[in-house]
JSON list of C-alpha atoms in Angstrom, two decimals:
[
{"chain": "V", "resi": 1, "resn": "ASP", "atom": "CA", "xyz": [162.44, 42.13, 121.07]},
{"chain": "V", "resi": 2, "resn": "ALA", "atom": "CA", "xyz": [162.24, 39.38, 118.47]},
{"chain": "V", "resi": 3, "resn": "GLY", "atom": "CA", "xyz": [161.48, 40.41, 114.95]},
{"chain": "V", "resi": 4, "resn": "VAL", "atom": "CA", "xyz": [159.41, 38.45, 112.47]},
{"chain": "V", "resi": 5, "resn": "THR", "atom": "CA", "xyz": [160.25, 34.75, 112.61]},
{"chain": "V", "resi": 6, "resn": "GLN", "atom": "CA", "xyz": [159.48, 32.06, 110.05]},
{"chain": "V", "resi": 7, "resn": "SER", "atom": "CA", "xyz": [159.73, 28.29, 110.01]},
{"chain": "V", "resi": 8, "resn": "PRO", "atom": "CA", "xyz": [161.08, 26.18, 108.54]},
{"chain": "V", "resi": 9, "resn": "THR", "atom": "CA", "xyz": [164.04, 27.92, 106.89]},
{"chain": "V", "resi": 10, "resn": "HIS", "atom": "CA", "xyz": [164.23, 25.42, 104.05]},
{"chain": "V", "resi": 11, "resn": "LEU", "atom": "CA", "xyz": [161.86, 22.81, 102.69]},
{"chain": "V", "resi": 12, "resn": "ILE", "atom": "CA", "xyz": [161.96, 20.28, 99.87]},
{"chain": "V", "resi": 13, "resn": "LYS", "atom": "CA", "xyz": [158.72, 18.80, 98.51]},
{"chain": "V", "resi": 14, "resn": "THR", "atom": "CA", "xyz": [157.64, 16.90, 95.42]},
{"chain": "V", "resi": 15, "resn": "ARG", "atom": "CA", "xyz": [154.98, 17.85, 92.92]},
{"chain": "V", "resi": 16, "resn": "GLY", "atom": "CA", "xyz": [151.44, 17.29, 94.13]},
{"chain": "V", "resi": 17, "resn": "GLN", "atom": "CA", "xyz": [152.31, 17.46, 97.81]},
{"chain": "V", "resi": 18, "resn": "GLN", "atom": "CA", "xyz": [151.02, 20.02, 100.28]},
{"chain": "V", "resi": 19, "resn": "VAL", "atom": "CA", "xyz": [153.11, 22.36, 102.43]},
{"chain": "V", "resi": 20, "resn": "THR", "atom": "CA", "xyz": [152.51, 24.57, 105.46]},
{"chain": "V", "resi": 21, "resn": "LEU", "atom": "CA", "xyz": [154.74, 27.52, 106.29]},
{"chain": "V", "resi": 22, "resn": "ARG", "atom": "CA", "xyz": [154.60, 29.39, 109.58]},
{"chain": "V", "resi": 23, "resn": "CYS", "atom": "CA", "xyz": [155.13, 32.98, 110.65]},
{"chain": "V", "resi": 24, "resn": "SER", "atom": "CA", "xyz": [155.23, 34.76, 113.99]},
{"chain": "V", "resi": 25, "resn": "PRO", "atom": "CA", "xyz": [154.86, 38.53, 113.75]},
{"chain": "V", "resi": 26, "resn": "LYS", "atom": "CA", "xyz": [156.95, 41.12, 115.49]},
{"chain": "V", "resi": 27, "resn": "SER", "atom": "CA", "xyz": [155.77, 41.90, 119.00]},
{"chain": "V", "resi": 28, "resn": "GLY", "atom": "CA", "xyz": [152.92, 44.41, 118.94]},
{"chain": "V", "resi": 29, "resn": "HIS", "atom": "CA", "xyz": [152.00, 43.68, 115.31]},
{"chain": "V", "resi": 30, "resn": "ASP", "atom": "CA", "xyz": [148.60, 42.22, 114.47]},
{"chain": "V", "resi": 31, "resn": "THR", "atom": "CA", "xyz": [148.70, 42.16, 110.66]},
{"chain": "V", "resi": 32, "resn": "VAL", "atom": "CA", "xyz": [150.53, 39.54, 108.62]},
{"chain": "V", "resi": 33, "resn": "SER", "atom": "CA", "xyz": [151.18, 39.58, 104.87]},
{"chain": "V", "resi": 34, "resn": "TRP", "atom": "CA", "xyz": [152.69, 36.83, 102.74]},
{"chain": "V", "resi": 35, "resn": "TYR", "atom": "CA", "xyz": [154.83, 37.31, 99.64]},
{"chain": "V", "resi": 36, "resn": "GLN", "atom": "CA", "xyz": [156.34, 34.93, 97.11]},
{"chain": "V", "resi": 37, "resn": "GLN", "atom": "CA", "xyz": [159.78, 35.76, 95.71]},
{"chain": "V", "resi": 38, "resn": "ALA", "atom": "CA", "xyz": [160.86, 33.68, 92.72]},
{"chain": "V", "resi": 39, "resn": "LEU", "atom": "CA", "xyz": [164.55, 33.55, 91.89]},
{"chain": "V", "resi": 40, "resn": "GLY", "atom": "CA", "xyz": [165.73, 36.82, 90.39]},
{"chain": "V", "resi": 41, "resn": "GLN", "atom": "CA", "xyz": [162.39, 38.55, 90.93]},
{"chain": "V", "resi": 42, "resn": "GLY", "atom": "CA", "xyz": [160.88, 40.97, 93.39]},
{"chain": "V", "resi": 43, "resn": "PRO", "atom": "CA", "xyz": [158.42, 39.72, 95.99]},
{"chain": "V", "resi": 44, "resn": "GLN", "atom": "CA", "xyz": [154.80, 39.29, 94.90]},
{"chain": "V", "resi": 45, "resn": "PHE", "atom": "CA", "xyz": [151.92, 39.82, 97.31]},
{"chain": "V", "resi": 46, "resn": "ILE", "atom": "CA", "xyz": [149.92, 36.67, 98.08]},
{"chain": "V", "resi": 47, "resn": "PHE", "atom": "CA", "xyz": [147.48, 37.79, 100.79]},
{"chain": "V", "resi": 48, "resn": "GLN", "atom": "CA", "xyz": [147.14, 39.60, 104.10]},
{"chain": "V", "resi": 49, "resn": "TYR", "atom": "CA", "xyz": [145.51, 38.61, 107.39]},
{"chain": "V", "resi": 50, "resn": "TYR", "atom": "CA", "xyz": [144.09, 40.89, 110.04]},
{"chain": "V", "resi": 51, "resn": "GLU", "atom": "CA", "xyz": [141.78, 39.91, 112.91]},
{"chain": "V", "resi": 52, "resn": "GLU", "atom": "CA", "xyz": [141.99, 36.29, 111.72]},
{"chain": "V", "resi": 53, "resn": "GLU", "atom": "CA", "xyz": [140.45, 37.16, 108.35]},
{"chain": "V", "resi": 54, "resn": "GLU", "atom": "CA", "xyz": [141.93, 37.40, 104.88]},
{"chain": "V", "resi": 55, "resn": "ARG", "atom": "CA", "xyz": [141.70, 41.11, 104.08]},
{"chain": "V", "resi": 56, "resn": "GLN", "atom": "CA", "xyz": [143.25, 41.33, 100.64]},
{"chain": "V", "resi": 57, "resn": "ARG", "atom": "CA", "xyz": [144.52, 38.85, 98.11]},
{"chain": "V", "resi": 58, "resn": "GLY", "atom": "CA", "xyz": [146.94, 39.06, 95.23]},
{"chain": "V", "resi": 59, "resn": "ASN", "atom": "CA", "xyz": [146.76, 37.20, 91.94]},
{"chain": "V", "resi": 60, "resn": "PHE", "atom": "CA", "xyz": [147.35, 33.69, 93.28]},
{"chain": "V", "resi": 61, "resn": "PRO", "atom": "CA", "xyz": [145.19, 30.59, 92.78]},
{"chain": "V", "resi": 62, "resn": "ASP", "atom": "CA", "xyz": [143.04, 29.00, 95.46]},
{"chain": "V", "resi": 63, "resn": "ARG", "atom": "CA", "xyz": [145.77, 26.42, 96.04]},
{"chain": "V", "resi": 64, "resn": "PHE", "atom": "CA", "xyz": [147.29, 29.13, 98.22]},
{"chain": "V", "resi": 65, "resn": "SER", "atom": "CA", "xyz": [145.41, 29.53, 101.48]},
{"chain": "V", "resi": 66, "resn": "GLY", "atom": "CA", "xyz": [146.18, 30.86, 104.90]},
{"chain": "V", "resi": 67, "resn": "HIS", "atom": "CA", "xyz": [145.15, 31.25, 108.45]},
{"chain": "V", "resi": 68, "resn": "GLN", "atom": "CA", "xyz": [145.75, 33.64, 111.30]},
{"chain": "V", "resi": 69, "resn": "PHE", "atom": "CA", "xyz": [145.56, 32.54, 114.92]},
{"chain": "V", "resi": 70, "resn": "PRO", "atom": "CA", "xyz": [144.37, 34.56, 117.95]},
{"chain": "V", "resi": 71, "resn": "ASN", "atom": "CA", "xyz": [148.00, 35.24, 118.90]},
{"chain": "V", "resi": 72, "resn": "TYR", "atom": "CA", "xyz": [148.43, 36.86, 115.43]},
{"chain": "V", "resi": 73, "resn": "SER", "atom": "CA", "xyz": [150.74, 34.16, 114.11]},
{"chain": "V", "resi": 74, "resn": "SER", "atom": "CA", "xyz": [149.93, 32.91, 110.64]},
{"chain": "V", "resi": 75, "resn": "GLU", "atom": "CA", "xyz": [150.24, 29.92, 108.34]},
{"chain": "V", "resi": 76, "resn": "LEU", "atom": "CA", "xyz": [150.51, 29.73, 104.57]},
{"chain": "V", "resi": 77, "resn": "ASN", "atom": "CA", "xyz": [149.30, 26.52, 102.98]},
{"chain": "V", "resi": 78, "resn": "VAL", "atom": "CA", "xyz": [149.96, 25.49, 99.41]},
{"chain": "V", "resi": 79, "resn": "ASN", "atom": "CA", "xyz": [148.18, 22.45, 97.97]},
{"chain": "V", "resi": 80, "resn": "ALA", "atom": "CA", "xyz": [148.98, 20.41, 94.88]},
{"chain": "V", "resi": 81, "resn": "LEU", "atom": "CA", "xyz": [152.48, 21.83, 94.60]},
{"chain": "V", "resi": 82, "resn": "LEU", "atom": "CA", "xyz": [153.84, 22.69, 91.17]},
{"chain": "V", "resi": 83, "resn": "LEU", "atom": "CA", "xyz": [157.46, 23.10, 90.13]},
{"chain": "V", "resi": 84, "resn": "GLY", "atom": "CA", "xyz": [156.72, 26.81, 89.68]},
{"chain": "V", "resi": 85, "resn": "ASP", "atom": "CA", "xyz": [155.91, 27.15, 93.37]},
{"chain": "V", "resi": 86, "resn": "SER", "atom": "CA", "xyz": [159.62, 26.90, 94.14]},
{"chain": "V", "resi": 87, "resn": "ALA", "atom": "CA", "xyz": [160.48, 30.25, 95.68]},
{"chain": "V", "resi": 88, "resn": "LEU", "atom": "CA", "xyz": [161.37, 32.16, 98.82]},
{"chain": "V", "resi": 89, "resn": "TYR", "atom": "CA", "xyz": [158.23, 32.80, 100.84]},
{"chain": "V", "resi": 90, "resn": "LEU", "atom": "CA", "xyz": [158.38, 35.93, 102.92]},
{"chain": "V", "resi": 91, "resn": "CYS", "atom": "CA", "xyz": [156.17, 36.91, 105.80]},
{"chain": "V", "resi": 92, "resn": "ALA", "atom": "CA", "xyz": [155.78, 40.54, 106.80]},
{"chain": "V", "resi": 93, "resn": "SER", "atom": "CA", "xyz": [154.08, 42.03, 109.83]},
{"chain": "V", "resi": 94, "resn": "SER", "atom": "CA", "xyz": [152.82, 45.48, 110.65]},
{"chain": "V", "resi": 95, "resn": "PRO", "atom": "CA", "xyz": [150.93, 47.13, 113.51]},
{"chain": "V", "resi": 96, "resn": "GLY", "atom": "CA", "xyz": [147.48, 47.25, 112.00]},
{"chain": "V", "resi": 97, "resn": "LEU", "atom": "CA", "xyz": [146.13, 48.87, 108.87]},
{"chain": "V", "resi": 98, "resn": "ALA", "atom": "CA", "xyz": [147.14, 52.44, 109.65]},
{"chain": "V", "resi": 99, "resn": "GLY", "atom": "CA", "xyz": [149.69, 52.84, 106.88]},
{"chain": "V", "resi": 100, "resn": "GLU", "atom": "CA", "xyz": [152.51, 51.44, 108.92]},
{"chain": "V", "resi": 101, "resn": "THR", "atom": "CA", "xyz": [155.68, 49.88, 107.55]},
{"chain": "V", "resi": 102, "resn": "GLN", "atom": "CA", "xyz": [155.80, 46.14, 106.93]},
{"chain": "V", "resi": 103, "resn": "TYR", "atom": "CA", "xyz": [158.70, 44.31, 108.55]},
{"chain": "V", "resi": 104, "resn": "PHE", "atom": "CA", "xyz": [159.91, 41.15, 106.88]},
{"chain": "V", "resi": 105, "resn": "GLY", "atom": "CA", "xyz": [161.08, 37.82, 108.22]},
{"chain": "V", "resi": 106, "resn": "PRO", "atom": "CA", "xyz": [164.04, 35.88, 106.79]},
{"chain": "V", "resi": 107, "resn": "GLY", "atom": "CA", "xyz": [161.79, 33.72, 104.63]},
{"chain": "V", "resi": 108, "resn": "THR", "atom": "CA", "xyz": [161.26, 30.04, 103.93]},
{"chain": "V", "resi": 109, "resn": "ARG", "atom": "CA", "xyz": [162.94, 28.67, 100.84]},
{"chain": "V", "resi": 110, "resn": "LEU", "atom": "CA", "xyz": [160.73, 26.04, 99.20]},
{"chain": "V", "resi": 111, "resn": "LEU", "atom": "CA", "xyz": [162.05, 23.72, 96.53]},
{"chain": "V", "resi": 112, "resn": "VAL", "atom": "CA", "xyz": [159.55, 21.59, 94.62]},
{"chain": "V", "resi": 113, "resn": "LEU", "atom": "CA", "xyz": [161.01, 18.62, 92.75]},
{"chain": "T", "resi": 1, "resn": "ALA", "atom": "CA", "xyz": [147.60, 49.13, 86.97]},
{"chain": "T", "resi": 2, "resn": "GLN", "atom": "CA", "xyz": [150.12, 49.81, 89.68]},
{"chain": "T", "resi": 3, "resn": "SER", "atom": "CA", "xyz": [153.71, 48.93, 88.86]},
{"chain": "T", "resi": 4, "resn": "VAL", "atom": "CA", "xyz": [157.29, 49.66, 89.82]},
{"chain": "T", "resi": 5, "resn": "THR", "atom": "CA", "xyz": [160.18, 49.74, 87.38]},
{"chain": "T", "resi": 6, "resn": "GLN", "atom": "CA", "xyz": [163.82, 49.47, 88.31]},
{"chain": "T", "resi": 7, "resn": "PRO", "atom": "CA", "xyz": [165.63, 49.95, 85.00]},
{"chain": "T", "resi": 8, "resn": "ASP", "atom": "CA", "xyz": [169.04, 48.80, 86.19]},
{"chain": "T", "resi": 9, "resn": "ILE", "atom": "CA", "xyz": [169.29, 45.06, 86.81]},
{"chain": "T", "resi": 10, "resn": "HIS", "atom": "CA", "xyz": [172.93, 45.15, 87.89]},
{"chain": "T", "resi": 11, "resn": "ILE", "atom": "CA", "xyz": [175.18, 48.05, 88.94]},
{"chain": "T", "resi": 12, "resn": "THR", "atom": "CA", "xyz": [178.88, 47.89, 89.77]},
{"chain": "T", "resi": 13, "resn": "VAL", "atom": "CA", "xyz": [180.67, 50.68, 91.63]},
{"chain": "T", "resi": 14, "resn": "SER", "atom": "CA", "xyz": [183.99, 51.14, 93.34]},
{"chain": "T", "resi": 15, "resn": "GLU", "atom": "CA", "xyz": [184.11, 51.50, 97.10]},
{"chain": "T", "resi": 16, "resn": "GLY", "atom": "CA", "xyz": [183.91, 55.18, 98.02]},
{"chain": "T", "resi": 17, "resn": "ALA", "atom": "CA", "xyz": [182.09, 56.14, 94.82]},
{"chain": "T", "resi": 18, "resn": "SER", "atom": "CA", "xyz": [178.64, 57.68, 94.85]},
{"chain": "T", "resi": 19, "resn": "LEU", "atom": "CA", "xyz": [175.55, 55.64, 94.02]},
{"chain": "T", "resi": 20, "resn": "GLU", "atom": "CA", "xyz": [172.14, 56.28, 92.53]},
{"chain": "T", "resi": 21, "resn": "LEU", "atom": "CA", "xyz": [169.59, 53.52, 92.00]},
{"chain": "T", "resi": 22, "resn": "ARG", "atom": "CA", "xyz": [166.62, 54.40, 89.85]},
{"chain": "T", "resi": 23, "resn": "CYS", "atom": "CA", "xyz": [162.98, 53.66, 90.56]},
{"chain": "T", "resi": 24, "resn": "ASN", "atom": "CA", "xyz": [159.88, 54.69, 88.64]},
{"chain": "T", "resi": 25, "resn": "TYR", "atom": "CA", "xyz": [156.35, 53.91, 89.70]},
{"chain": "T", "resi": 26, "resn": "SER", "atom": "CA", "xyz": [152.90, 53.93, 88.20]},
{"chain": "T", "resi": 27, "resn": "TYR", "atom": "CA", "xyz": [150.07, 54.64, 90.62]},
{"chain": "T", "resi": 28, "resn": "GLY", "atom": "CA", "xyz": [147.04, 56.87, 90.32]},
{"chain": "T", "resi": 29, "resn": "ALA", "atom": "CA", "xyz": [146.91, 58.18, 93.84]},
{"chain": "T", "resi": 30, "resn": "THR", "atom": "CA", "xyz": [149.47, 59.65, 96.20]},
{"chain": "T", "resi": 31, "resn": "PRO", "atom": "CA", "xyz": [152.03, 56.88, 96.59]},
{"chain": "T", "resi": 32, "resn": "TYR", "atom": "CA", "xyz": [153.61, 55.46, 99.67]},
{"chain": "T", "resi": 33, "resn": "LEU", "atom": "CA", "xyz": [157.14, 54.53, 98.58]},
{"chain": "T", "resi": 34, "resn": "PHE", "atom": "CA", "xyz": [159.75, 52.28, 100.11]},
{"chain": "T", "resi": 35, "resn": "TRP", "atom": "CA", "xyz": [163.28, 51.06, 99.52]},
{"chain": "T", "resi": 36, "resn": "TYR", "atom": "CA", "xyz": [164.26, 47.68, 100.93]},
{"chain": "T", "resi": 37, "resn": "VAL", "atom": "CA", "xyz": [167.62, 45.90, 100.86]},
{"chain": "T", "resi": 38, "resn": "GLN", "atom": "CA", "xyz": [168.12, 42.15, 100.73]},
{"chain": "T", "resi": 39, "resn": "SER", "atom": "CA", "xyz": [171.43, 40.45, 101.43]},
{"chain": "T", "resi": 40, "resn": "PRO", "atom": "CA", "xyz": [171.99, 36.92, 100.07]},
{"chain": "T", "resi": 41, "resn": "GLY", "atom": "CA", "xyz": [169.81, 34.40, 101.87]},
{"chain": "T", "resi": 42, "resn": "GLN", "atom": "CA", "xyz": [168.18, 37.09, 103.99]},
{"chain": "T", "resi": 43, "resn": "GLY", "atom": "CA", "xyz": [164.81, 38.74, 104.25]},
{"chain": "T", "resi": 44, "resn": "LEU", "atom": "CA", "xyz": [164.11, 42.36, 103.37]},
{"chain": "T", "resi": 45, "resn": "GLN", "atom": "CA", "xyz": [165.31, 45.23, 105.52]},
{"chain": "T", "resi": 46, "resn": "LEU", "atom": "CA", "xyz": [163.68, 48.65, 105.25]},
{"chain": "T", "resi": 47, "resn": "LEU", "atom": "CA", "xyz": [166.11, 51.41, 104.24]},
{"chain": "T", "resi": 48, "resn": "LEU", "atom": "CA", "xyz": [163.66, 54.30, 104.10]},
{"chain": "T", "resi": 49, "resn": "LYS", "atom": "CA", "xyz": [160.11, 55.27, 103.26]},
{"chain": "T", "resi": 50, "resn": "TYR", "atom": "CA", "xyz": [158.14, 58.21, 101.92]},
{"chain": "T", "resi": 51, "resn": "PHE", "atom": "CA", "xyz": [154.59, 58.81, 103.09]},
{"chain": "T", "resi": 52, "resn": "SER", "atom": "CA", "xyz": [154.17, 62.57, 102.81]},
{"chain": "T", "resi": 53, "resn": "GLY", "atom": "CA", "xyz": [155.90, 65.86, 103.54]},
{"chain": "T", "resi": 54, "resn": "ASP", "atom": "CA", "xyz": [159.53, 66.52, 102.72]},
{"chain": "T", "resi": 55, "resn": "THR", "atom": "CA", "xyz": [160.35, 64.88, 99.40]},
{"chain": "T", "resi": 56, "resn": "LEU", "atom": "CA", "xyz": [163.94, 64.14, 100.43]},
{"chain": "T", "resi": 57, "resn": "VAL", "atom": "CA", "xyz": [163.94, 61.33, 102.98]},
{"chain": "T", "resi": 58, "resn": "GLN", "atom": "CA", "xyz": [166.83, 60.01, 104.99]},
{"chain": "T", "resi": 59, "resn": "GLY", "atom": "CA", "xyz": [167.26, 56.38, 105.84]},
{"chain": "T", "resi": 60, "resn": "ILE", "atom": "CA", "xyz": [169.58, 54.00, 107.57]},
{"chain": "T", "resi": 61, "resn": "LYS", "atom": "CA", "xyz": [173.18, 53.27, 106.56]},
{"chain": "T", "resi": 62, "resn": "GLY", "atom": "CA", "xyz": [173.62, 56.74, 105.03]},
{"chain": "T", "resi": 63, "resn": "PHE", "atom": "CA", "xyz": [171.04, 56.28, 102.26]},
{"chain": "T", "resi": 64, "resn": "GLU", "atom": "CA", "xyz": [168.61, 58.92, 101.09]},
{"chain": "T", "resi": 65, "resn": "ALA", "atom": "CA", "xyz": [165.90, 59.06, 98.44]},
{"chain": "T", "resi": 66, "resn": "GLU", "atom": "CA", "xyz": [164.07, 61.86, 96.67]},
{"chain": "T", "resi": 67, "resn": "PHE", "atom": "CA", "xyz": [160.42, 61.68, 95.63]},
{"chain": "T", "resi": 68, "resn": "LYS", "atom": "CA", "xyz": [159.72, 63.52, 92.38]},
{"chain": "T", "resi": 69, "resn": "ARG", "atom": "CA", "xyz": [156.02, 63.46, 91.58]},
{"chain": "T", "resi": 70, "resn": "SER", "atom": "CA", "xyz": [156.47, 65.06, 88.13]},
{"chain": "T", "resi": 71, "resn": "GLN", "atom": "CA", "xyz": [158.81, 62.24, 87.10]},
{"chain": "T", "resi": 72, "resn": "SER", "atom": "CA", "xyz": [157.05, 59.46, 89.06]},
{"chain": "T", "resi": 73, "resn": "SER", "atom": "CA", "xyz": [160.44, 58.61, 90.50]},
{"chain": "T", "resi": 74, "resn": "PHE", "atom": "CA", "xyz": [161.90, 57.70, 93.87]},
{"chain": "T", "resi": 75, "resn": "ASN", "atom": "CA", "xyz": [165.64, 57.29, 93.31]},
{"chain": "T", "resi": 76, "resn": "LEU", "atom": "CA", "xyz": [167.92, 56.01, 96.05]},
{"chain": "T", "resi": 77, "resn": "ARG", "atom": "CA", "xyz": [171.30, 57.67, 96.63]},
{"chain": "T", "resi": 78, "resn": "LYS", "atom": "CA", "xyz": [174.39, 57.29, 98.76]},
{"chain": "T", "resi": 79, "resn": "PRO", "atom": "CA", "xyz": [177.37, 59.65, 98.59]},
{"chain": "T", "resi": 80, "resn": "SER", "atom": "CA", "xyz": [180.04, 57.05, 99.37]},
{"chain": "T", "resi": 81, "resn": "VAL", "atom": "CA", "xyz": [179.47, 53.32, 98.99]},
{"chain": "T", "resi": 82, "resn": "HIS", "atom": "CA", "xyz": [180.99, 50.76, 101.36]},
{"chain": "T", "resi": 83, "resn": "TRP", "atom": "CA", "xyz": [181.80, 47.18, 100.44]},
{"chain": "T", "resi": 84, "resn": "SER", "atom": "CA", "xyz": [179.11, 46.03, 102.88]},
{"chain": "T", "resi": 85, "resn": "ASP", "atom": "CA", "xyz": [176.45, 47.77, 100.74]},
{"chain": "T", "resi": 86, "resn": "ALA", "atom": "CA", "xyz": [176.69, 44.99, 98.15]},
{"chain": "T", "resi": 87, "resn": "ALA", "atom": "CA", "xyz": [173.19, 43.49, 98.06]},
{"chain": "T", "resi": 88, "resn": "GLU", "atom": "CA", "xyz": [169.90, 43.48, 96.14]},
{"chain": "T", "resi": 89, "resn": "TYR", "atom": "CA", "xyz": [167.84, 46.65, 96.39]},
{"chain": "T", "resi": 90, "resn": "PHE", "atom": "CA", "xyz": [164.09, 46.73, 95.90]},
{"chain": "T", "resi": 91, "resn": "CYS", "atom": "CA", "xyz": [161.83, 49.71, 95.40]},
{"chain": "T", "resi": 92, "resn": "ALA", "atom": "CA", "xyz": [158.18, 49.25, 96.34]},
{"chain": "T", "resi": 93, "resn": "VAL", "atom": "CA", "xyz": [154.94, 51.19, 96.26]},
{"chain": "T", "resi": 94, "resn": "GLY", "atom": "CA", "xyz": [152.24, 50.67, 98.87]},
{"chain": "T", "resi": 95, "resn": "VAL", "atom": "CA", "xyz": [148.78, 50.41, 97.37]},
{"chain": "T", "resi": 96, "resn": "GLY", "atom": "CA", "xyz": [145.40, 50.34, 98.98]},
{"chain": "T", "resi": 97, "resn": "TYR", "atom": "CA", "xyz": [143.87, 52.63, 101.53]},
{"chain": "T", "resi": 98, "resn": "ASN", "atom": "CA", "xyz": [146.29, 51.69, 104.29]},
{"chain": "T", "resi": 99, "resn": "THR", "atom": "CA", "xyz": [149.32, 50.47, 102.31]},
{"chain": "T", "resi": 100, "resn": "ASP", "atom": "CA", "xyz": [148.03, 47.01, 102.85]},
{"chain": "T", "resi": 101, "resn": "LYS", "atom": "CA", "xyz": [150.07, 45.51, 100.05]},
{"chain": "T", "resi": 102, "resn": "LEU", "atom": "CA", "xyz": [153.40, 46.30, 98.47]},
{"chain": "T", "resi": 103, "resn": "ILE", "atom": "CA", "xyz": [154.15, 46.19, 94.77]},
{"chain": "T", "resi": 104, "resn": "PHE", "atom": "CA", "xyz": [157.85, 45.57, 94.22]},
{"chain": "T", "resi": 105, "resn": "GLY", "atom": "CA", "xyz": [160.19, 46.23, 91.36]},
{"chain": "T", "resi": 106, "resn": "THR", "atom": "CA", "xyz": [162.40, 43.46, 90.05]},
{"chain": "T", "resi": 107, "resn": "GLY", "atom": "CA", "xyz": [165.37, 44.74, 92.01]},
{"chain": "T", "resi": 108, "resn": "THR", "atom": "CA", "xyz": [168.84, 46.09, 91.32]},
{"chain": "T", "resi": 109, "resn": "ARG", "atom": "CA", "xyz": [171.86, 44.03, 92.28]},
{"chain": "T", "resi": 110, "resn": "LEU", "atom": "CA", "xyz": [174.70, 46.20, 93.56]},
{"chain": "T", "resi": 111, "resn": "GLN", "atom": "CA", "xyz": [178.26, 44.96, 93.34]},
{"chain": "T", "resi": 112, "resn": "VAL", "atom": "CA", "xyz": [181.04, 46.92, 95.07]},
{"chain": "T", "resi": 113, "resn": "PHE", "atom": "CA", "xyz": [184.69, 46.62, 94.07]},
{"chain": "T", "resi": 114, "resn": "PRO", "atom": "CA", "xyz": [187.47, 47.52, 96.53]}
]
């Protein structure tokens, strides 16, 4: 049973560009959350998707947007990239909103030059 | 506001020694608490969690944690550390009605000497 998968593993972009990161949840999970982990910091919650809708959002600007597909996979889009967006982006999945544990993928490391 | 504090940025222990990593939280309601471990270049792996009931919880890899409501703490312990335990450890509190988001501490980096 595959766990949470993310693609790509690494990405290099320049300031002002746009990026799309992808996440496939663990089998049986229908809720996907995204986190940003800057170097030397703990992960910070970006937003969560359930039933193809954004259910909760952290303190991130509108440049960060997402989508969830009918198969529960999800995308994170970041527009107008800034140097400060360089981070490890983690996707986590869980089986619904019943207080279940979130399981994390390996992350996508984004470097903005 | 909800927050998690991990006072120790970096801890070094000898292999075989005992370990305690500290975690304090700030949250108005009954907390859901987690410890995750992150090896270099890896995602986060759940070590253990506290939702309710027994305040001493057992996790994987021989770790345990004790929830102390009076001290707003959820410290992680292991009686005998192995070299493979070297990693970054994160404490987190689940907030919202259904733990729909996690608030993480800044992490504690554990180094293990042979």
